[in-house]
Structure formats: C-alpha cells, structure tokens
Short mmCIF file of C-alpha atoms and ligand atoms in Angstrom, two decimals:
data_model
loop_
_atom_site.label_atom_id
_atom_site.label_comp_id
_atom_site.label_asym_id
_atom_site.label_seq_id
_atom_site.Cartn_x
_atom_site.Cartn_y
_atom_site.Cartn_z
CA MET A 1 2.07 23.87 67.94
CA ARG A 2 2.30 22.08 64.62
CA ILE A 3 5.46 23.42 63.00
CA LEU A 4 6.81 23.01 59.47
CA VAL A 5 10.59 22.96 59.05
CA THR A 6 11.66 23.02 55.40
CA GLY A 7 15.20 21.71 54.94
CA GLY A 8 14.68 19.80 58.20
CA ALA A 9 16.86 16.86 57.14
CA GLY A 10 19.87 19.16 56.75
CA PHE A 11 22.53 20.19 59.21
CA ILE A 12 20.85 23.14 60.99
CA GLY A 13 17.30 21.97 60.19
CA SER A 14 17.72 18.61 61.93
CA HIS A 15 18.91 20.32 65.12
CA LEU A 16 15.94 22.67 64.94
CA CYS A 17 13.49 19.76 64.48
CA GLU A 18 15.02 18.01 67.48
CA ARG A 19 14.78 21.11 69.69
CA LEU A 20 11.16 21.72 68.71
CA LEU A 21 10.26 18.08 69.42
CA ASN A 22 11.99 18.27 72.82
CA GLU A 23 9.83 21.29 73.61
CA GLY A 24 6.69 19.23 72.94
CA HIS A 25 5.72 20.52 69.50
CA ASN A 26 4.52 18.50 66.51
CA VAL A 27 7.07 18.84 63.74
CA VAL A 28 6.63 18.33 60.01
CA CYS A 29 9.99 18.12 58.26
CA MET A 30 9.88 18.81 54.52
CA ASP A 31 13.00 17.99 52.55
CA ASN A 32 13.92 16.50 49.17
CA LEU A 33 17.25 15.17 50.52
CA TYR A 34 19.25 17.17 47.95
CA THR A 35 21.99 17.73 50.54
CA GLY A 36 20.21 16.48 53.67
CA ARG A 37 20.24 12.93 54.95
CA GLU A 38 17.76 10.69 56.73
CA GLU A 39 20.57 9.76 59.17
CA ASN A 40 20.29 13.30 60.52
CA LEU A 41 16.76 12.41 61.66
CA GLN A 42 17.72 9.07 63.18
CA THR A 43 17.40 10.04 66.85
CA PHE A 44 13.81 11.25 66.50
CA LEU A 45 12.44 9.53 63.36
CA GLY A 46 10.34 7.24 65.57
CA ASN A 47 8.82 10.10 67.59
CA PRO A 48 5.03 10.05 66.98
CA ARG A 49 5.02 13.88 66.94
CA PHE A 50 7.48 13.88 64.02
CA LYS A 51 6.57 13.52 60.35
CA PHE A 52 8.94 13.50 57.38
CA ILE A 53 7.60 14.56 53.99
CA ARG A 54 9.83 14.18 50.94
CA HIS A 55 8.99 17.18 48.78
CA ASP A 56 10.79 19.75 46.63
CA VAL A 57 9.92 23.26 47.84
CA GLN A 58 10.15 24.47 44.25
CA GLU A 59 6.68 22.88 43.97
CA PRO A 60 3.64 24.36 45.76
CA ILE A 61 3.01 23.24 49.33
CA LEU A 62 -0.39 22.44 50.82
CA MET A 63 -0.79 21.57 54.48
CA GLU A 64 -2.04 22.91 57.82
CA VAL A 65 0.55 24.22 60.28
CA ASP A 66 0.83 27.02 62.88
CA LEU A 67 4.37 28.22 62.16
CA ILE A 68 6.95 27.78 59.39
CA TYR A 69 10.74 27.74 59.52
CA HIS A 70 12.09 27.93 55.96
CA LEU A 71 15.61 26.52 55.71
CA ALA A 72 15.48 24.46 52.51
CA CYS A 73 18.39 25.47 50.26
CA PRO A 74 21.86 24.06 49.59
CA ALA A 75 24.26 26.08 51.74
CA SER A 76 27.92 25.16 51.21
CA PRO A 77 29.74 26.72 48.23
CA VAL A 78 30.57 23.25 46.84
CA HIS A 79 26.91 22.20 46.97
CA TYR A 80 25.26 25.44 45.88
CA GLN A 81 27.64 25.86 42.94
CA ALA A 82 27.21 22.22 41.81
CA ASN A 83 23.95 23.21 40.10
CA PRO A 84 23.55 27.00 40.30
CA ILE A 85 20.21 27.03 38.46
CA TYR A 86 18.78 24.60 40.99
CA THR A 87 20.11 26.78 43.80
CA ILE A 88 18.62 30.06 42.63
CA LYS A 89 15.31 28.33 41.78
CA THR A 90 15.17 26.79 45.25
CA ALA A 91 16.00 30.12 46.91
CA PHE A 92 13.37 32.04 44.94
CA LEU A 93 10.58 29.57 44.12
CA GLY A 94 10.95 27.74 47.43
CA THR A 95 10.56 30.97 49.37
CA LEU A 96 7.65 32.02 47.16
CA ASN A 97 5.83 28.73 47.81
CA VAL A 98 6.49 28.92 51.54
CA LEU A 99 5.26 32.53 51.70
CA GLU A 100 2.12 31.57 49.74
CA LEU A 101 1.46 28.86 52.32
CA ALA A 102 1.99 31.34 55.19
CA LYS A 103 -0.36 33.82 53.50
CA ARG A 104 -3.09 31.22 52.97
CA LEU A 105 -2.84 29.94 56.56
CA GLY A 106 -2.20 33.34 58.18
CA VAL A 107 0.80 31.98 60.12
CA PRO A 108 4.29 33.38 60.84
CA VAL A 109 7.19 32.30 58.65
CA LEU A 110 10.90 32.63 59.38
CA LEU A 111 13.35 32.77 56.46
CA ALA A 112 16.87 31.46 57.02
CA SER A 113 18.93 33.97 55.09
CA THR A 114 22.69 34.33 55.18
CA SER A 115 25.68 36.59 55.76
CA GLU A 116 26.32 36.05 52.03
CA VAL A 117 23.81 38.84 51.35
CA TYR A 118 26.67 41.16 52.43
CA GLY A 119 28.91 39.65 49.72
CA ASP A 120 32.54 40.73 50.07
CA PRO A 121 31.73 43.37 52.69
CA ILE A 122 33.14 46.87 52.73
CA VAL A 123 31.49 47.63 56.09
CA HIS A 124 33.07 45.65 58.94
CA PRO A 125 31.70 44.17 61.15
CA GLN A 126 28.49 43.67 59.22
CA VAL A 127 25.41 45.46 60.57
CA GLU A 128 21.95 44.61 59.30
CA ASP A 129 21.53 48.06 57.73
CA TYR A 130 24.50 47.46 55.43
CA TRP A 131 23.25 46.67 51.89
CA GLY A 132 26.23 44.56 50.93
CA ASN A 133 28.73 44.24 48.13
CA VAL A 134 27.60 41.33 45.95
CA ASN A 135 28.79 40.40 42.48
CA PRO A 136 25.53 39.76 40.58
CA VAL A 137 27.17 37.69 37.83
CA GLY A 138 29.77 35.63 39.73
CA VAL A 139 29.96 31.99 40.78
CA ARG A 140 28.48 32.73 44.22
CA SER A 141 25.59 34.81 42.83
CA CYS A 142 23.16 31.88 42.51
CA TYR A 143 23.19 31.68 46.29
CA ASP A 144 23.84 35.31 47.28
CA GLU A 145 21.34 36.83 44.86
CA GLY A 146 18.92 33.96 45.43
CA LYS A 147 18.87 34.72 49.15
CA ARG A 148 18.68 38.48 48.53
CA ALA A 149 15.64 37.90 46.31
CA ALA A 150 14.18 35.60 49.00
CA GLU A 151 14.57 38.42 51.54
CA THR A 152 12.86 40.82 49.13
CA LEU A 153 9.96 38.38 48.75
CA ALA A 154 9.66 37.98 52.52
CA MET A 155 9.48 41.75 53.03
CA ASP A 156 7.11 42.33 50.10
CA TYR A 157 4.73 39.60 51.33
CA ARG A 158 4.81 41.41 54.69
CA ARG A 159 4.16 44.86 53.19
CA TYR A 160 1.73 43.84 50.45
CA TYR A 161 -0.19 40.91 51.98
CA GLY A 162 0.47 41.46 55.69
CA VAL A 163 2.25 38.10 56.06
CA ASP A 164 4.11 37.84 59.39
CA SER A 165 7.52 37.09 57.85
CA ARG A 166 10.83 37.28 59.75
CA ILE A 167 14.38 37.13 58.46
CA VAL A 168 17.53 35.86 60.16
CA ARG A 169 20.93 36.20 58.52
CA ILE A 170 22.98 33.24 59.64
CA PHE A 171 26.81 33.46 59.63
CA ASN A 172 29.14 30.45 59.27
CA THR A 173 27.74 27.67 61.43
CA TYR A 174 29.35 24.38 62.44
CA GLY A 175 28.74 21.45 64.74
CA PRO A 176 27.70 17.78 64.77
CA ARG A 177 25.72 16.62 61.70
CA ILE A 178 27.68 18.96 59.43
CA ASP A 179 28.18 17.02 56.19
CA PRO A 180 31.82 15.83 56.15
CA ARG A 181 31.79 16.01 52.34
CA ASP A 182 30.36 19.49 51.90
CA GLY A 183 33.76 21.17 51.53
CA ARG A 184 33.02 23.85 54.14
CA VAL A 185 36.16 24.92 55.86
CA VAL A 186 35.43 23.46 59.31
CA SER A 187 34.36 20.04 58.03
CA ALA A 188 37.09 19.97 55.36
CA PHE A 189 39.88 20.75 57.84
CA ILE A 190 38.66 18.26 60.44
CA VAL A 191 38.28 15.47 57.87
CA GLN A 192 41.72 16.21 56.45
CA ALA A 193 43.34 16.39 59.88
CA LEU A 194 41.76 13.12 61.06
CA GLN A 195 42.84 11.38 57.84
CA ASP A 196 46.36 12.83 58.08
CA GLN A 197 45.91 14.58 54.75
CA PRO A 198 47.20 18.12 54.16
CA LEU A 199 44.81 20.87 55.21
CA THR A 200 43.93 22.85 52.07
CA ILE A 201 44.10 26.57 52.82
CA TYR A 202 42.71 28.56 49.90
CA GLY A 203 44.77 31.68 49.21
CA ASP A 204 47.12 32.97 51.90
CA GLY A 205 44.75 32.03 54.73
CA ARG A 206 44.45 35.59 55.99
CA GLN A 207 40.76 35.83 55.03
CA THR A 208 38.55 35.78 58.11
CA ARG A 209 35.30 34.13 59.17
CA SER A 210 33.34 34.00 62.43
CA PHE A 211 32.11 30.53 63.37
CA CYS A 212 29.01 29.93 65.45
CA TYR A 213 28.09 26.63 67.09
CA VAL A 214 24.85 25.14 65.79
CA ASP A 215 23.00 25.06 69.16
CA ASP A 216 23.52 28.80 69.53
CA VAL A 217 22.16 29.45 66.03
CA VAL A 218 19.10 27.27 66.70
CA GLU A 219 18.43 29.20 69.91
CA GLY A 220 18.64 32.50 67.99
CA ILE A 221 16.33 31.26 65.23
CA LYS A 222 13.75 30.20 67.81
CA ARG A 223 13.89 33.51 69.65
CA VAL A 224 13.29 35.51 66.49
CA ALA A 225 10.38 33.25 65.52
CA ALA A 226 8.84 33.58 68.98
CA ALA A 227 8.72 37.38 69.09
CA ARG A 228 5.91 38.92 67.07
CA GLU A 229 7.08 42.50 67.22
CA TYR A 230 10.23 42.35 65.12
CA PRO A 231 10.58 41.12 61.51
CA GLY A 232 14.35 41.52 61.25
CA PRO A 233 16.61 41.05 59.47
CA VAL A 234 18.63 39.86 62.45
CA ASN A 235 22.26 38.72 62.28
CA LEU A 236 22.94 35.40 64.02
CA GLY A 237 26.59 34.53 64.34
CA ASN A 238 29.55 34.50 66.63
CA PRO A 239 31.45 37.81 66.67
CA VAL A 240 34.75 36.04 67.42
CA GLU A 241 36.62 36.47 64.14
CA LEU A 242 39.62 34.40 63.09
CA THR A 243 41.67 33.80 59.99
CA VAL A 244 41.37 30.59 58.04
CA ALA A 245 45.06 29.94 58.86
CA ASP A 246 44.25 30.25 62.60
CA LEU A 247 41.39 27.79 62.19
CA ALA A 248 43.72 25.30 60.48
CA ALA A 249 46.21 25.61 63.34
CA ALA A 250 43.44 25.09 65.92
CA VAL A 251 42.14 21.98 64.14
CA LEU A 252 45.65 20.51 63.84
CA ALA A 253 46.28 21.10 67.54
CA MET A 254 42.92 19.77 68.71
CA THR A 255 42.96 16.61 66.57
CA GLY A 256 46.60 15.87 67.42
CA SER A 257 47.07 15.30 63.69
CA ARG A 258 50.50 14.73 62.14
CA SER A 259 49.34 16.64 59.08
CA TYR A 260 50.35 20.06 57.74
CA VAL A 261 48.86 22.83 55.60
CA VAL A 262 49.12 23.37 51.84
CA HIS A 263 47.96 26.42 49.92
CA GLN A 264 45.60 26.26 46.96
CA PRO A 265 44.16 29.05 44.79
CA LEU A 266 41.53 31.25 46.37
CA PRO A 267 38.09 30.62 44.82
CA LYS A 268 36.54 33.49 42.87
CA ASP A 269 34.72 36.19 44.88
CA ASP A 270 35.71 34.59 48.21
CA PRO A 271 34.88 37.25 50.84
CA VAL A 272 38.01 38.69 52.46
CA ARG A 273 36.50 39.13 55.92
CA ARG A 274 33.29 38.42 57.74
CA ARG A 275 32.10 39.16 61.25
CA PRO A 276 28.59 39.84 62.47
CA ASP A 277 27.58 42.84 64.51
CA ILE A 278 25.09 41.13 66.82
CA SER A 279 23.91 44.22 68.75
CA ARG A 280 20.40 43.82 67.33
CA ALA A 281 20.09 40.18 68.42
CA LYS A 282 21.50 41.06 71.84
CA VAL A 283 19.32 44.09 72.52
CA ILE A 284 16.02 42.90 71.02
CA PHE A 285 16.19 39.15 71.68
CA GLY A 286 18.71 38.89 74.54
CA TRP A 287 20.65 36.46 72.34
CA GLU A 288 24.36 35.85 72.13
CA PRO A 289 26.44 32.73 71.46
CA LYS A 290 27.34 30.63 74.49
CA VAL A 291 29.56 27.85 73.10
CA SER A 292 33.25 28.69 72.66
CA LEU A 293 35.08 27.78 69.47
CA GLU A 294 37.23 25.32 71.40
CA GLU A 295 34.25 23.48 72.89
CA GLY A 296 32.34 23.58 69.59
CA LEU A 297 35.30 22.22 67.63
CA ARG A 298 35.81 19.51 70.23
CA ARG A 299 32.20 18.30 69.78
CA THR A 300 32.45 18.51 65.99
CA ILE A 301 35.70 16.53 65.95
CA VAL A 302 34.03 13.80 68.05
CA PHE A 303 31.15 13.67 65.54
CA ILE A 304 33.35 13.52 62.43
CA ARG A 305 35.68 10.97 64.01
CA GLN A 306 32.65 8.72 64.58
CA ILE A 307 31.38 9.21 61.00
CA LEU A 308 34.78 8.22 59.62
CA ALA A 309 34.85 5.17 61.89
CA ASP A 310 31.33 4.12 60.80
CA ARG A 311 31.49 4.91 57.08
CA GLY A 312 35.17 4.80 56.22
CA PRO A 313 37.35 7.55 54.77
CA VAL A 314 36.04 10.60 52.96
CA ARG A 315 37.76 10.97 49.58
CA GLU A 316 40.10 13.92 49.15
CA GLN A 317 38.11 17.00 48.13
P1 NAD B 401 22.10 21.80 54.52
O1 NAD B 401 22.49 21.66 53.09
O2 NAD B 401 22.63 20.83 55.49
O3 NAD B 401 20.52 21.84 54.65
C1 NAD B 401 19.66 22.31 53.65
C2 NAD B 401 18.52 21.32 53.52
O4 NAD B 401 17.61 21.79 52.50
C3 NAD B 401 18.98 19.94 53.10
O5 NAD B 401 18.42 18.96 53.93
C4 NAD B 401 18.48 19.80 51.65
O6 NAD B 401 18.20 18.47 51.28
C5 NAD B 401 17.24 20.68 51.69
N1 NAD B 401 16.85 21.16 50.37
C6 NAD B 401 17.65 21.73 49.42
N2 NAD B 401 16.92 22.04 48.34
C7 NAD B 401 15.63 21.69 48.61
C8 NAD B 401 14.41 21.76 47.89
N3 NAD B 401 14.36 22.30 46.67
N4 NAD B 401 13.29 21.26 48.46
C9 NAD B 401 13.33 20.72 49.71
N5 NAD B 401 14.45 20.63 50.45
C10 NAD B 401 15.59 21.12 49.91
O7 NAD B 401 22.50 23.30 54.93
P2 NAD B 401 22.45 24.01 56.35
O8 NAD B 401 23.82 24.42 56.66
O9 NAD B 401 21.68 23.20 57.32
O10 NAD B 401 21.63 25.33 55.97
C11 NAD B 401 20.26 25.48 56.29
C12 NAD B 401 19.80 26.88 55.93
O11 NAD B 401 20.56 27.84 56.66
C13 NAD B 401 19.98 27.22 54.45
O12 NAD B 401 18.86 27.96 54.01
C14 NAD B 401 21.21 28.07 54.42
O13 NAD B 401 21.19 28.99 53.35
C15 NAD B 401 21.14 28.77 55.77
N6 NAD B 401 22.49 29.15 56.23
C16 NAD B 401 23.39 28.22 56.67
C17 NAD B 401 24.66 28.62 57.06
C18 NAD B 401 25.69 27.65 57.57
O14 NAD B 401 26.82 28.07 57.87
N7 NAD B 401 25.39 26.38 57.73
C19 NAD B 401 25.02 29.97 56.99
C20 NAD B 401 24.09 30.88 56.50
C21 NAD B 401 22.82 30.46 56.14
N1 UDP B 402 38.45 27.41 52.72
C1 UDP B 402 39.74 26.92 52.74
N2 UDP B 402 39.94 25.59 52.56
C2 UDP B 402 38.91 24.71 52.38
C3 UDP B 402 37.59 25.20 52.39
C4 UDP B 402 37.39 26.56 52.54
O1 UDP B 402 40.71 27.68 52.91
O2 UDP B 402 39.18 23.51 52.25
C5 UDP B 402 38.23 28.85 52.94
C6 UDP B 402 37.36 29.52 51.88
O3 UDP B 402 38.16 29.93 50.79
C7 UDP B 402 36.76 30.67 52.65
C8 UDP B 402 36.63 30.12 54.08
O4 UDP B 402 37.51 29.01 54.14
O5 UDP B 402 37.64 31.76 52.67
C9 UDP B 402 35.22 29.68 54.42
O6 UDP B 402 34.78 28.81 53.41
P1 UDP B 402 33.42 27.98 53.50
O7 UDP B 402 33.28 27.25 52.19
O8 UDP B 402 33.36 27.19 54.74
O9 UDP B 402 32.27 29.07 53.64
P2 UDP B 402 32.01 30.53 53.04
O10 UDP B 402 32.09 31.41 54.22
O11 UDP B 402 33.07 30.86 52.03
O12 UDP B 402 30.67 30.43 52.43
#
C-alpha cells in the first residue's frame, strides 16, 4: 500500500513510518518539522519506498494514497502551549484537511487522539465511554479541546460523508527518539539524571501517569487501522500506573545518577491521575503492551545518553 503518515518526522510518527517500510509498504511522510526532526528519519531516509514532504497540514493536501495515519500535532505540554493558537489550528484544520483528503480518495484514516480528551478524569481508570472533565478555557485547552474537536470531525465525516475514520486515544508514550528537550516527564527526568541535575518533580509527585513504550503503541495503532469493522475510539496505553515520584526514583536508580529530586509548583490543570482501561483494545484487537517499564526505560536511557554524547548537554528546562 501507499500510506500517508502526517507528523511522520515526530517521535511516534517516525517509528510508525519505519514499521510500515519494514512491512514493505510505500510511505509518504508529511511534516512541517514544527517539533519533528529529520534525524528521526535518518535510518530510512534513503529507502526508495520512502518520501518526505515538508508541508503544514493546516493547508489543504492533494495526493494519492491508500491509507492515512494522522499524527501531525505538537504533543508535549511545553510544545503545545508555546503557541496555543497554532496548536488548536493544527488539531482542527489539520484534521479537517486530512478528512477531506480521505473523503475525496475514499480511503481509511486513523486519527491519533489522546488521553487528554479525558482532562482531569473523575472516572478511573478511563474507559472510552467516559466523556471527560476538561477545562475549556485553561492552558491545556488548546490541545485538549483541539483533539476533542478533531474527534468530533472524524465521527461527523464518518456519519455524514461515510468516511472510514478511526480514532485511537494514546496515553503517555515514551521511548527512543523522544525529544530530550520537550519537557515531558520521562525525557526531562532522564536528561536531568544523566546530567546530574536535580529532577524537577512538579507538585508533591503523587499525581499518576501510565507510560507505554512506543513499539507497543505503534502496534496498537496499526491493528486499529487494519480492522475495518471498528471505528473506535480505542484507548492505547499501558495500564501500569505509577506516581511521578516513583518514576523519578526509578530513573535515578536506573541511570546510577548522583542527583536528587526538587519540588516545583504544579502546572495549572495538571491531571491528578491517569490510567487507561484497555479492555476494548484487548477484546477487539487482541492488543496489550508487551514491553515492561524497566526495559522501556533502559532503552530510552541508552538513546538519550547517546544524544547527549553526540550533541552535548541539554540546557536546564
Ligand atoms: P511529536 O511532536 O514528536 O510529533 C508530532 C509531529 O507533528 C512532529 O513531527 C511535528 O513537526 C508535526 N507537526 C506539528 N504540527 C504540524 C503541522 N501543522 N503540519 C505538519 N506537521 C506538523 O509528538 P508525538 O509524541 O510523536 O505525537 C504524535 C501524535 O500522537 C500527536 O498527534 C499527539 O497528539 C499524539 N499523542 C502522543 C502522545 C505521547 O505521549 N507521545 C500521547 C497522546 C497522543
Ligand atoms: N512533570 C514533572 N516534572 C517534569 C515534567 C513533568 O513532575 O519535569 C509531571 C507533570 O506535572 C505531570 C506528569 O509529570 O503531572 C506528566 O507530565 P508530561 O508533561 O510528561 O505529560 P502530561 O501527561 O502532563 O501531558
């Protein structure tokens, strides 16, 4: 197949491009490099079945493909809050343009949505039928509401135009190629630990997250895209839940760092807890994460250690 991956130069997108190429597909990666990097494409840039197109998905897209994975959107709080107008425009207009393309071509399209649609959840763990608890006027809204509107578009294009749209809700994902400067908790803690800087825990560190290794997420995304019968939304994440303080302790132990933790103010609207209920993914797609946190962190530490060795220190965030 000829497959379009928007956001393909980003963290998850580059792994998806690589997997699709390894399976023998032709891959068109569309990205404006807002947060993505060409280095992420290094290992397969020379593959004749791979094509990189530098394009902003806020602008209409014209091309011929058989399947679309739509991932283009800044994803870390630091990056999506840097220019909130850009973020909400990308989430809405980007999805609109991708759905228009899918409609014109009559091809399936998978939207990468997020656990952020649940906001600061009252229902725990989060099931797909939960409608969420999102502040519509807060600092995270550009992303949360942008993705909620993107989901609405995907479902309305399905109902109104018959577009074969699917939705996955991805929970916190980590692994090699994560941007060491994106301020996400896994990358931030590893960078700080390897540079012997204090690990910055926001708030008391008792807030929880559930971290899924990138290969597992890519596998889930592919399974949902492959099955015609189910549009989703489908949660993709690792149900192992831990506190941010536990994560800091794990990173300190695994890096052998001499560093320590410091506490900083909790950002506004930071969700108190997050864990996916993955029954739907398990039952319908036979999917569940395979890589343990320990193994995943080990591989991510190797990656970030190499980046620091190649490019020098990352400035304190
Ligand atoms: P990322 O920032 O590494 O990748 C996003 C990519 O989209 C980047 O390459 C960026 O340059 C590109 N992009 C941004 N705006 C664009 C635009 N207007 N036009 C074209 N390209 C544009 O982030 P990621 O972690 O790889 O996330 C990928 C997708 O998965 C996003 O849609 C994100 O919302 C979703 N997601 C990620 C996570 C996670 O934990 N990583 C969790 C939930 C959802
Ligand atoms: N966090 C932290 N220190 C950091 C970065 C993040 O304590 O240096 C916390 C953050 O407040 C949140 C959790 O870690 O509670 C996850 O943050 P991240 O930005 O990775 O993703 P989120 O799930 O909030 O989108």
